[in-house]
PDB file of C-alpha atoms in Angstrom:
ATOM      1  CA  UNK A  71      79.147  87.245  96.208  1.00  0.00           C
ATOM      2  CA  UNK A  72      78.971  90.927  95.197  1.00  0.00           C
ATOM      3  CA  UNK A  73      81.823  93.376  94.547  1.00  0.00           C
ATOM      4  CA  UNK A  74      81.117  96.958  95.661  1.00  0.00           C
ATOM      5  CA  UNK A  75      83.036 100.250  95.778  1.00  0.00           C
ATOM      6  CA  UNK A  76      81.766 103.056  98.032  1.00  0.00           C
ATOM      7  CA  UNK A  77      82.972 106.633  98.431  1.00  0.00           C
ATOM      8  CA  UNK A  78      80.545 107.581 101.191  1.00  0.00           C
ATOM      9  CA  UNK A  79      77.886 109.077  98.932  1.00  0.00           C
ATOM     10  CA  UNK A  80      78.062 106.757  95.935  1.00  0.00           C
ATOM     11  CA  UNK A  81      77.820 102.971  96.083  1.00  0.00           C
ATOM     12  CA  UNK A  82      78.664 101.078  92.911  1.00  0.00           C
ATOM     13  CA  UNK A  83      78.114  97.341  92.463  1.00  0.00           C
ATOM     14  CA  UNK A  84      79.952  95.638  89.639  1.00  0.00           C
ATOM     15  CA  UNK A  85      77.350  93.967  87.430  1.00  0.00           C
ATOM     16  CA  UNK A  86      79.530  90.978  86.472  1.00  0.00           C
ATOM     17  CA  UNK A  87      81.492  89.050  89.098  1.00  0.00           C
ATOM     18  CA  UNK A  88      85.210  88.749  88.240  1.00  0.00           C
ATOM     19  CA  UNK A  89      86.421  85.245  87.560  1.00  0.00           C
ATOM     20  CA  UNK A  90      89.371  85.807  89.876  1.00  0.00           C
ATOM     21  CA  UNK A  91      90.819  88.420  92.207  1.00  0.00           C
ATOM     22  CA  UNK A  92      94.454  88.816  93.221  1.00  0.00           C
ATOM     23  CA  UNK A  93      95.674  90.317  96.508  1.00  0.00           C
ATOM     24  CA  UNK A  94      99.423  91.022  96.526  1.00  0.00           C
ATOM     25  CA  UNK A  95     101.232  91.252  99.844  1.00  0.00           C
ATOM     26  CA  UNK A  96     104.928  91.910 100.345  1.00  0.00           C
ATOM     27  CA  UNK A  97     107.364  93.104 102.971  1.00  0.00           C
ATOM     28  CA  UNK A  98     109.309  96.302 102.441  1.00  0.00           C
ATOM     29  CA  UNK A  99     113.076  96.195 102.800  1.00  0.00           C
ATOM     30  CA  UNK A 100     116.133  98.309 102.162  1.00  0.00           C
ATOM     31  CA  UNK A 101     119.305  96.862 100.703  1.00  0.00           C
ATOM     32  CA  UNK A 102     122.606  98.238 101.976  1.00  0.00           C
ATOM     33  CA  UNK A 103     125.854  97.460 100.142  1.00  0.00           C
ATOM     34  CA  UNK A 104     128.764  97.402 102.593  1.00  0.00           C
ATOM     35  CA  UNK A 105     132.248  97.506 101.176  1.00  0.00           C
ATOM     36  CA  UNK A 106     134.061  94.169 101.560  1.00  0.00           C
ATOM     37  CA  UNK A 107     130.978  92.521 103.101  1.00  0.00           C
ATOM     38  CA  UNK A 108     128.400  92.647 100.291  1.00  0.00           C
ATOM     39  CA  UNK A 109     124.674  93.316 100.462  1.00  0.00           C
ATOM     40  CA  UNK A 110     122.462  93.263 103.559  1.00  0.00           C
ATOM     41  CA  UNK A 111     118.645  93.503 103.609  1.00  0.00           C
ATOM     42  CA  UNK A 112     116.886  95.394 106.403  1.00  0.00           C
ATOM     43  CA  UNK A 113     113.134  94.818 106.841  1.00  0.00           C
ATOM     44  CA  UNK A 114     110.934  97.935 106.918  1.00  0.00           C
ATOM     45  CA  UNK A 115     107.498  96.486 107.649  1.00  0.00           C
ATOM     46  CA  UNK A 116     104.608  95.375 105.484  1.00  0.00           C
ATOM     47  CA  UNK A 117     103.953  97.200 102.229  1.00  0.00           C
ATOM     48  CA  UNK A 118     100.540  98.425 101.121  1.00  0.00           C
ATOM     49  CA  UNK A 119      98.449  95.599  99.633  1.00  0.00           C
ATOM     50  CA  UNK A 120      97.413  95.665  95.989  1.00  0.00           C
ATOM     51  CA  UNK A 121      94.091  94.203  94.811  1.00  0.00           C
ATOM     52  CA  UNK A 122      93.594  93.519  91.112  1.00  0.00           C
ATOM     53  CA  UNK A 123      90.742  92.015  89.115  1.00  0.00           C
ATOM     54  CA  UNK A 124      89.214  92.086  85.635  1.00  0.00           C
ATOM     55  CA  UNK A 125      85.629  92.029  84.402  1.00  0.00           C
ATOM     56  CA  UNK A 126      83.366  93.856  81.950  1.00  0.00           C
ATOM     57  CA  UNK A 127      80.312  96.073  81.746  1.00  0.00           C
ATOM     58  CA  UNK A 128      77.692  94.396  79.509  1.00  0.00           C
ATOM     59  CA  UNK A 129      75.512  96.456  77.235  1.00  0.00           C
ATOM     60  CA  UNK A 130      72.577  94.096  77.753  1.00  0.00           C
ATOM     61  CA  UNK A 131      71.432  92.116  80.790  1.00  0.00           C
ATOM     62  CA  UNK A 132      72.127  88.376  80.686  1.00  0.00           C
ATOM     63  CA  UNK A 133      70.947  86.276  83.621  1.00  0.00           C
ATOM     64  CA  UNK A 134      73.742  83.742  83.090  1.00  0.00           C
ATOM     65  CA  UNK A 135      76.427  86.158  84.342  1.00  0.00           C
ATOM     66  CA  UNK A 136      74.848  89.469  85.445  1.00  0.00           C
ATOM     67  CA  UNK A 137      74.483  89.950  89.222  1.00  0.00           C
ATOM     68  CA  UNK A 138      71.440  92.245  89.018  1.00  0.00           C
ATOM     69  CA  UNK A 139      69.210  94.147  86.630  1.00  0.00           C
ATOM     70  CA  UNK A 140      68.947  96.563  85.087  1.00  0.00           C
ATOM     71  CA  UNK A 141      72.679  96.748  84.428  1.00  0.00           C
ATOM     72  CA  UNK A 142      74.224 100.235  84.236  1.00  0.00           C
ATOM     73  CA  UNK A 143      75.099 101.666  80.862  1.00  0.00           C
ATOM     74  CA  UNK A 144      78.788 100.762  80.271  1.00  0.00           C
ATOM     75  CA  UNK A 145      79.745 104.381  79.573  1.00  0.00           C
ATOM     76  CA  UNK A 146      78.043 105.570  82.763  1.00  0.00           C
ATOM     77  CA  UNK A 147      79.785 102.814  84.737  1.00  0.00           C
ATOM     78  CA  UNK A 148      83.173 103.858  83.324  1.00  0.00           C
ATOM     79  CA  UNK A 149      82.491 107.488  84.277  1.00  0.00           C
ATOM     80  CA  UNK A 150      81.846 106.377  87.859  1.00  0.00           C
ATOM     81  CA  UNK A 151      85.193 104.568  87.912  1.00  0.00           C
ATOM     82  CA  UNK A 152      86.861 107.700  86.502  1.00  0.00           C
ATOM     83  CA  UNK A 153      85.324 109.698  89.360  1.00  0.00           C
ATOM     84  CA  UNK A 154      86.703 107.192  91.866  1.00  0.00           C
ATOM     85  CA  UNK A 155      90.095 107.356  90.163  1.00  0.00           C
ATOM     86  CA  UNK A 156      90.512 111.118  90.629  1.00  0.00           C
ATOM     87  CA  UNK A 157      89.038 111.142  94.127  1.00  0.00           C
ATOM     88  CA  UNK A 158      91.484 112.195  96.832  1.00  0.00           C
ATOM     89  CA  UNK A 159      89.527 110.399  99.539  1.00  0.00           C
ATOM     90  CA  UNK A 160      89.832 106.662 100.170  1.00  0.00           C
ATOM     91  CA  UNK A 161      87.030 104.404  98.986  1.00  0.00           C
ATOM     92  CA  UNK A 162      85.717 101.272 100.669  1.00  0.00           C
ATOM     93  CA  UNK A 163      85.975  97.979  98.825  1.00  0.00           C
ATOM     94  CA  UNK A 164      83.556  95.275  99.942  1.00  0.00           C
ATOM     95  CA  UNK A 165      83.097  91.693  98.830  1.00  0.00           C
ATOM     96  CA  UNK A 166      79.919  90.281 100.330  1.00  0.00           C
ATOM     97  CA  UNK A 167      80.046  87.017 102.291  1.00  0.00           C
ATOM     98  CA  UNK A 168      83.810  87.403 102.785  1.00  0.00           C
ATOM     99  CA  UNK A 169      86.065  89.238 105.207  1.00  0.00           C
ATOM    100  CA  UNK A 170      87.057  91.815 102.587  1.00  0.00           C
ATOM    101  CA  UNK A 171      85.906  95.267 103.717  1.00  0.00           C
ATOM    102  CA  UNK A 172      88.868  97.623 103.432  1.00  0.00           C
ATOM    103  CA  UNK A 173      89.634 101.290 102.638  1.00  0.00           C
ATOM    104  CA  UNK A 174      91.361 101.599  99.261  1.00  0.00           C
ATOM    105  CA  UNK A 175      92.402 103.954  96.516  1.00  0.00           C
ATOM    106  CA  UNK A 176      91.550 103.167  92.912  1.00  0.00           C
ATOM    107  CA  UNK A 177      94.943 103.806  91.336  1.00  0.00           C
ATOM    108  CA  UNK A 178      94.406 102.519  87.782  1.00  0.00           C
ATOM    109  CA  UNK A 179      91.904 100.977  85.424  1.00  0.00           C
ATOM    110  CA  UNK A 180      92.436  99.958  81.823  1.00  0.00           C
ATOM    111  CA  UNK A 181      89.633  99.824  79.282  1.00  0.00           C
ATOM    112  CA  UNK A 182      89.321  97.422  76.334  1.00  0.00           C
ATOM    113  CA  UNK A 183      86.798  97.421  73.474  1.00  0.00           C
ATOM    114  CA  UNK A 184      86.484  94.099  71.645  1.00  0.00           C
ATOM    115  CA  UNK A 185      85.335  93.702  68.063  1.00  0.00           C
ATOM    116  CA  UNK A 186      82.087  91.790  67.599  1.00  0.00           C
ATOM    117  CA  UNK A 187      80.845  92.765  71.088  1.00  0.00           C
ATOM    118  CA  UNK A 188      79.530  96.224  70.344  1.00  0.00           C
ATOM    119  CA  UNK A 189      78.693  98.180  73.484  1.00  0.00           C
ATOM    120  CA  UNK A 190      80.430  95.925  76.039  1.00  0.00           C
ATOM    121  CA  UNK A 191      83.410  97.481  77.850  1.00  0.00           C
ATOM    122  CA  UNK A 192      86.109  95.313  79.425  1.00  0.00           C
ATOM    123  CA  UNK A 193      88.355  96.640  82.179  1.00  0.00           C
ATOM    124  CA  UNK A 194      91.248  95.841  84.525  1.00  0.00           C
ATOM    125  CA  UNK A 195      91.311  97.476  87.962  1.00  0.00           C
ATOM    126  CA  UNK A 196      94.078  97.973  90.532  1.00  0.00           C
ATOM    127  CA  UNK A 197      93.277  99.014  94.106  1.00  0.00           C
ATOM    128  CA  UNK A 198      95.740  99.808  96.882  1.00  0.00           C
ATOM    129  CA  UNK A 199      94.765  99.514 100.517  1.00  0.00           C
ATOM    130  CA  UNK A 200      94.857 102.749 102.465  1.00  0.00           C
ATOM    131  CA  UNK A 201      96.025 103.299 106.026  1.00  0.00           C
ATOM    132  CA  UNK A 202      96.268 106.475 108.032  1.00  0.00           C
ATOM    133  CA  UNK A 203      99.763 107.755 108.642  1.00  0.00           C
ATOM    134  CA  UNK A 204     100.313 108.634 112.274  1.00  0.00           C
ATOM    135  CA  UNK A 205     103.828 109.865 112.848  1.00  0.00           C
ATOM    136  CA  UNK A 206     104.863 111.024 116.285  1.00  0.00           C
ATOM    137  CA  UNK A 207     107.085 114.084 116.190  1.00  0.00           C
ATOM    138  CA  UNK A 208     110.303 113.491 118.058  1.00  0.00           C
ATOM    139  CA  UNK A 209     111.094 116.302 120.458  1.00  0.00           C
ATOM    140  CA  UNK A 210     107.705 117.951 120.006  1.00  0.00           C
ATOM    141  CA  UNK A 211     106.784 120.411 122.747  1.00  0.00           C
ATOM    142  CA  UNK A 212     104.453 118.925 125.363  1.00  0.00           C
ATOM    143  CA  UNK A 213     101.062 120.412 126.118  1.00  0.00           C
ATOM    144  CA  UNK A 214     101.349 123.669 128.041  1.00  0.00           C
ATOM    145  CA  UNK A 215     104.978 124.296 127.141  1.00  0.00           C
ATOM    146  CA  UNK A 216     106.096 127.222 125.021  1.00  0.00           C
ATOM    147  CA  UNK A 217     106.759 126.604 121.349  1.00  0.00           C
ATOM    148  CA  UNK A 218     110.443 126.141 120.649  1.00  0.00           C
ATOM    149  CA  UNK A 219     111.352 125.647 124.309  1.00  0.00           C
ATOM    150  CA  UNK A 220     113.773 122.900 125.232  1.00  0.00           C
ATOM    151  CA  UNK A 221     113.680 120.674 128.276  1.00  0.00           C
ATOM    152  CA  UNK A 222     116.721 121.184 130.451  1.00  0.00           C
ATOM    153  CA  UNK A 223     118.072 117.708 131.145  1.00  0.00           C
ATOM    154  CA  UNK A 224     120.760 118.968 133.525  1.00  0.00           C
ATOM    155  CA  UNK A 225     120.015 118.399 137.176  1.00  0.00           C
ATOM    156  CA  UNK A 226     120.023 121.767 138.966  1.00  0.00           C
ATOM    157  CA  UNK A 227     122.665 121.900 141.690  1.00  0.00           C
ATOM    158  CA  UNK A 228     121.638 122.721 145.236  1.00  0.00           C
ATOM    159  CA  UNK A 229     123.552 125.554 146.877  1.00  0.00           C
ATOM    160  CA  UNK A 230     123.994 126.788 150.442  1.00  0.00           C
ATOM    161  CA  UNK A 231     124.797 130.372 151.443  1.00  0.00           C
ATOM    162  CA  UNK A 232     127.281 130.556 154.306  1.00  0.00           C
ATOM    163  CA  UNK A 233     126.060 132.357 157.426  1.00  0.00           C
ATOM    164  CA  UNK A 234     127.960 133.852 160.323  1.00  0.00           C
ATOM    165  CA  UNK A 235     129.157 131.119 162.693  1.00  0.00           C
ATOM    166  CA  UNK A 236     128.978 128.374 160.072  1.00  0.00           C
ATOM    167  CA  UNK A 237     131.633 125.718 159.537  1.00  0.00           C
ATOM    168  CA  UNK A 238     131.820 122.975 156.950  1.00  0.00           C
ATOM    169  CA  UNK A 239     131.097 120.390 159.659  1.00  0.00           C
ATOM    170  CA  UNK A 240     128.001 122.295 160.773  1.00  0.00           C
ATOM    171  CA  UNK A 241     126.758 122.702 157.205  1.00  0.00           C
ATOM    172  CA  UNK A 242     127.363 118.994 156.510  1.00  0.00           C
ATOM    173  CA  UNK A 243     125.371 118.079 159.619  1.00  0.00           C
ATOM    174  CA  UNK A 244     122.456 120.353 158.673  1.00  0.00           C
ATOM    175  CA  UNK A 245     122.335 119.629 154.944  1.00  0.00           C
ATOM    176  CA  UNK A 246     123.736 116.093 154.587  1.00  0.00           C
ATOM    177  CA  UNK A 247     122.880 114.576 157.956  1.00  0.00           C
ATOM    178  CA  UNK A 248     126.462 113.927 159.033  1.00  0.00           C
ATOM    179  CA  UNK A 249     129.237 116.315 160.008  1.00  0.00           C
ATOM    180  CA  UNK A 250     131.779 113.806 158.690  1.00  0.00           C
ATOM    181  CA  UNK A 251     130.715 114.682 155.121  1.00  0.00           C
ATOM    182  CA  UNK A 252     132.269 118.156 155.335  1.00  0.00           C
ATOM    183  CA  UNK A 253     135.090 116.997 153.054  1.00  0.00           C
ATOM    184  CA  UNK A 254     132.570 116.244 150.250  1.00  0.00           C
ATOM    185  CA  UNK A 255     131.426 119.870 150.402  1.00  0.00           C
ATOM    186  CA  UNK A 256     134.997 121.120 150.456  1.00  0.00           C
ATOM    187  CA  UNK A 257     136.010 119.108 147.384  1.00  0.00           C
ATOM    188  CA  UNK A 258     133.206 120.712 145.362  1.00  0.00           C
ATOM    189  CA  UNK A 259     134.069 124.218 146.527  1.00  0.00           C
ATOM    190  CA  UNK A 260     137.885 124.387 146.723  1.00  0.00           C
ATOM    191  CA  UNK A 261     138.031 127.329 144.318  1.00  0.00           C
ATOM    192  CA  UNK A 262     135.515 129.282 146.396  1.00  0.00           C
ATOM    193  CA  UNK A 263     136.867 128.429 149.859  1.00  0.00           C
ATOM    194  CA  UNK A 264     140.605 128.334 149.160  1.00  0.00           C
ATOM    195  CA  UNK A 265     143.293 126.103 150.585  1.00  0.00           C
ATOM    196  CA  UNK A 266     142.019 126.259 154.185  1.00  0.00           C
ATOM    197  CA  UNK A 267     138.640 124.496 154.680  1.00  0.00           C
ATOM    198  CA  UNK A 268     138.214 126.227 158.041  1.00  0.00           C
ATOM    199  CA  UNK A 269     138.157 129.699 156.492  1.00  0.00           C
ATOM    200  CA  UNK A 270     134.715 130.023 154.989  1.00  0.00           C
ATOM    201  CA  UNK A 271     133.086 133.452 154.845  1.00  0.00           C
ATOM    202  CA  UNK A 272     129.481 134.573 155.270  1.00  0.00           C
ATOM    203  CA  UNK A 273     127.820 135.166 151.919  1.00  0.00           C
ATOM    204  CA  UNK A 274     129.768 132.497 150.047  1.00  0.00           C
ATOM    205  CA  UNK A 275     127.575 130.179 147.973  1.00  0.00           C
ATOM    206  CA  UNK A 276     128.652 126.580 148.270  1.00  0.00           C
ATOM    207  CA  UNK A 277     127.565 123.820 145.883  1.00  0.00           C
ATOM    208  CA  UNK A 278     126.146 120.890 147.808  1.00  0.00           C
ATOM    209  CA  UNK A 279     126.730 117.190 146.930  1.00  0.00           C
TER     210      UNK A 279
END
């Protein structure tokens, strides 16, 4: 089982396998305090996972615990981790012979020098899994529409221009399929027609049901 970090151009294998690795998972939530009712928790989805482990960079190769040889110089190995730490691009963390192969950020590593073990460098690492943020803009203009334009949600009303010889019954027959629906036209156009539905004038624009 090998532990590897890759940034696309650099692949770094840890020379000593960690004794244990911890993956922390948790669900995000928001707590709302409502007067007279107390606190309520509202779930907000899964949080980013954290992966932590500890190991060391040995100064000399030892077959009893080293994964390969020659082992990298501890100071060189720490410089590689520092490069990963400041990188703005996600890395890939792989553990061979397992299902762990995930994009991560190296967010912290702590270094320890122990007396009596001159040259060896001990470290603690914390990784956070990375995922692309895809947020759909609400109300964004659709393809082909002008920037800043708004969709008119109002249904456009159909109108009819009165011609010579027209009556509401005739218009209802032509436009609505039944002369008996003349009253529906009249109700929508009382202000235009006036009190007498039989006195419509050529040129008047009537709103149709």
